[in-house]
Coordinates of C-alpha atoms in Angstrom, one line a residue:
M205 CA 105.4 143.1 97.5
V206 CA 104.8 140.7 100.3
N207 CA 107.6 142.1 102.4
G208 CA 107.5 145.7 101.2
G209 CA 109.5 147.9 99.0
D210 CA 112.4 148.3 101.5
R211 CA 113.2 144.6 101.2
A212 CA 113.3 144.8 97.4
R213 CA 115.5 147.9 97.4
K214 CA 117.9 146.2 99.9
A215 CA 118.0 143.1 97.6
L216 CA 118.8 145.3 94.6
H217 CA 121.4 147.2 96.6
R218 CA 123.0 144.0 97.7
S219 CA 122.9 142.4 94.3
C220 CA 124.2 145.4 92.4
F221 CA 126.2 147.7 94.6
G222 CA 127.5 145.2 97.1
V223 CA 129.3 142.9 94.7
G224 CA 130.8 145.4 92.4
R225 CA 129.3 144.0 89.2
G226 CA 128.6 147.4 87.6
C227 CA 124.9 147.8 88.1
M228 CA 125.3 151.5 88.8
A229 CA 122.8 152.2 86.0
L230 CA 120.1 150.9 88.3
N231 CA 119.1 153.2 91.1
W232 CA 117.2 151.4 93.8
N233 CA 115.3 154.6 94.6
D234 CA 114.1 154.8 91.0
P235 CA 110.4 155.6 91.1
R236 CA 109.7 153.1 88.3
L237 CA 110.6 150.3 90.7
S238 CA 108.1 151.6 93.3
R239 CA 105.4 151.8 90.6
L240 CA 106.2 148.2 89.6
E241 CA 106.0 147.1 93.3
R242 CA 102.6 148.8 93.8
A243 CA 101.2 147.3 90.6
N244 CA 101.2 143.9 92.4
R245 CA 102.2 142.0 89.3
P246 CA 105.0 139.7 88.3
A247 CA 108.1 141.6 87.1
W248 CA 111.8 141.2 87.1
I249 CA 114.9 142.9 85.7
W250 CA 117.5 140.9 83.8
D251 CA 121.1 142.0 83.7
A252 CA 122.0 141.0 80.1
A253 CA 125.8 141.3 80.7
G254 CA 125.8 139.6 84.1
H255 CA 123.4 136.9 83.0
R256 CA 121.3 137.2 86.1
I257 CA 118.2 138.7 87.6
V258 CA 119.0 141.8 89.7
W259 CA 115.5 142.9 90.8
A260 CA 112.1 141.3 91.1
T261 CA 108.7 141.7 92.7
D262 CA 107.7 138.9 95.0
Q263 CA 104.9 138.1 92.4
G264 CA 107.7 137.7 89.8
A265 CA 109.5 135.3 92.1
E266 CA 106.3 133.3 92.7
L267 CA 106.0 132.8 89.0
W268 CA 109.4 131.2 89.1
G269 CA 108.2 128.9 91.9
L270 CA 110.1 130.8 94.6
E271 CA 108.9 132.4 97.8
D272 CA 110.3 135.9 97.4
A273 CA 112.4 138.2 95.3
F274 CA 115.5 137.5 97.4
L275 CA 115.5 133.9 96.2
L276 CA 115.0 134.8 92.6
I277 CA 117.8 137.4 92.7
D278 CA 120.1 134.8 94.3
R279 CA 119.2 132.1 91.7
P280 CA 122.2 131.1 89.6
F281 CA 121.7 130.8 85.8
G282 CA 124.0 128.5 83.9
T283 CA 125.1 129.2 80.4
S284 CA 122.9 126.4 79.1
D285 CA 119.9 127.2 81.2
P286 CA 116.8 127.4 78.9
S287 CA 115.3 130.3 80.9
A288 CA 118.6 132.3 80.7
L289 CA 118.9 131.6 77.0
D290 CA 115.3 132.9 76.3
L291 CA 115.8 136.0 78.5
S292 CA 119.1 136.7 76.7
L293 CA 117.6 136.3 73.3
A294 CA 114.8 138.8 74.2
A295 CA 117.4 141.2 75.6
D296 CA 119.5 141.0 72.4
A297 CA 116.4 141.7 70.3
L298 CA 116.0 145.1 72.1
E299 CA 119.0 146.4 70.2
H300 CA 116.7 147.1 67.3
T301 CA 113.4 147.9 68.9
E302 CA 111.7 149.4 72.0
G303 CA 109.9 146.3 73.2
V304 CA 109.7 142.6 72.4
E305 CA 106.9 140.3 73.1
T306 CA 108.1 136.7 73.2
G307 CA 107.7 133.4 75.0
I308 CA 110.2 132.3 77.6
R309 CA 110.6 129.0 79.5
L310 CA 110.6 129.3 83.3
L311 CA 111.7 126.5 85.5
S312 CA 109.1 126.4 88.3
G313 CA 108.4 123.5 90.6
G314 CA 110.8 121.2 88.8
R315 CA 109.3 121.7 85.3
F316 CA 109.3 124.3 82.6
R317 CA 106.3 126.4 81.9
R318 CA 106.0 128.7 78.9
V319 CA 105.2 132.3 79.7
N320 CA 104.5 135.1 77.3
V321 CA 106.3 138.3 78.3
M322 CA 107.0 141.8 77.2
A323 CA 110.6 142.8 77.4
R324 CA 111.6 146.4 77.5
R325 CA 115.0 148.1 78.1
F326 CA 114.9 149.5 81.7
A327 CA 118.4 151.0 81.9
R328 CA 121.7 150.9 80.1
G329 CA 124.8 149.9 82.0
A330 CA 128.5 150.1 81.2
A331 CA 128.6 146.4 80.3
G332 CA 125.1 146.0 78.9
D333 CA 121.4 146.5 79.2
Y334 CA 119.0 145.9 82.1
V335 CA 115.8 144.5 80.7
L336 CA 112.4 144.6 82.4
F337 CA 110.2 141.5 81.9
T338 CA 106.5 141.5 82.6
P339 CA 104.3 138.5 81.8
R340 CA 101.5 139.0 79.3
E341 CA 99.7 135.7 79.9
L342 CA 100.4 132.8 82.2
R343 CA 100.1 129.4 80.6
T344 CA 101.4 126.0 81.7
A345 CA 101.6 123.0 79.5
E346 CA 98.6 121.5 81.4
A347 CA 96.5 124.6 80.7
A348 CA 97.5 124.5 77.0
S349 CA 96.5 120.8 76.7
E350 CA 93.2 121.5 78.6
A351 CA 92.4 124.4 76.2
T352 CA 92.7 122.1 73.2
T353 CA 90.5 119.3 74.6

């Protein structure tokens, strides 16, 4: 992460524990989070019940067109937001399987781009699951049209 693991842990602590939204299933000292940070790849955790992102790497935030994980964690998701709908559908599919590979729409730079992701249950909370998303392949609409020409 650009600003180090402490910053991400503080962001998770602030987003989960500081607002009383019931993220106690996520432990910001979880070694899996450290491994994700060291992997230097885009990743984020979606709170299916809270309809929001509660943790991310800076690379994950950059994929969304944001400078760092704090901005992604603070990003509001409306009920009709296409990104939130796709994330929620993937999270719902995990009820019957360990992992789901799917495409989601990310709003980045004022336009949507389609990203193939792997979704896996990271933790169970009292109100719902926390789902880890990691991109499989990055592909914008421009890249798709260039690939077909």
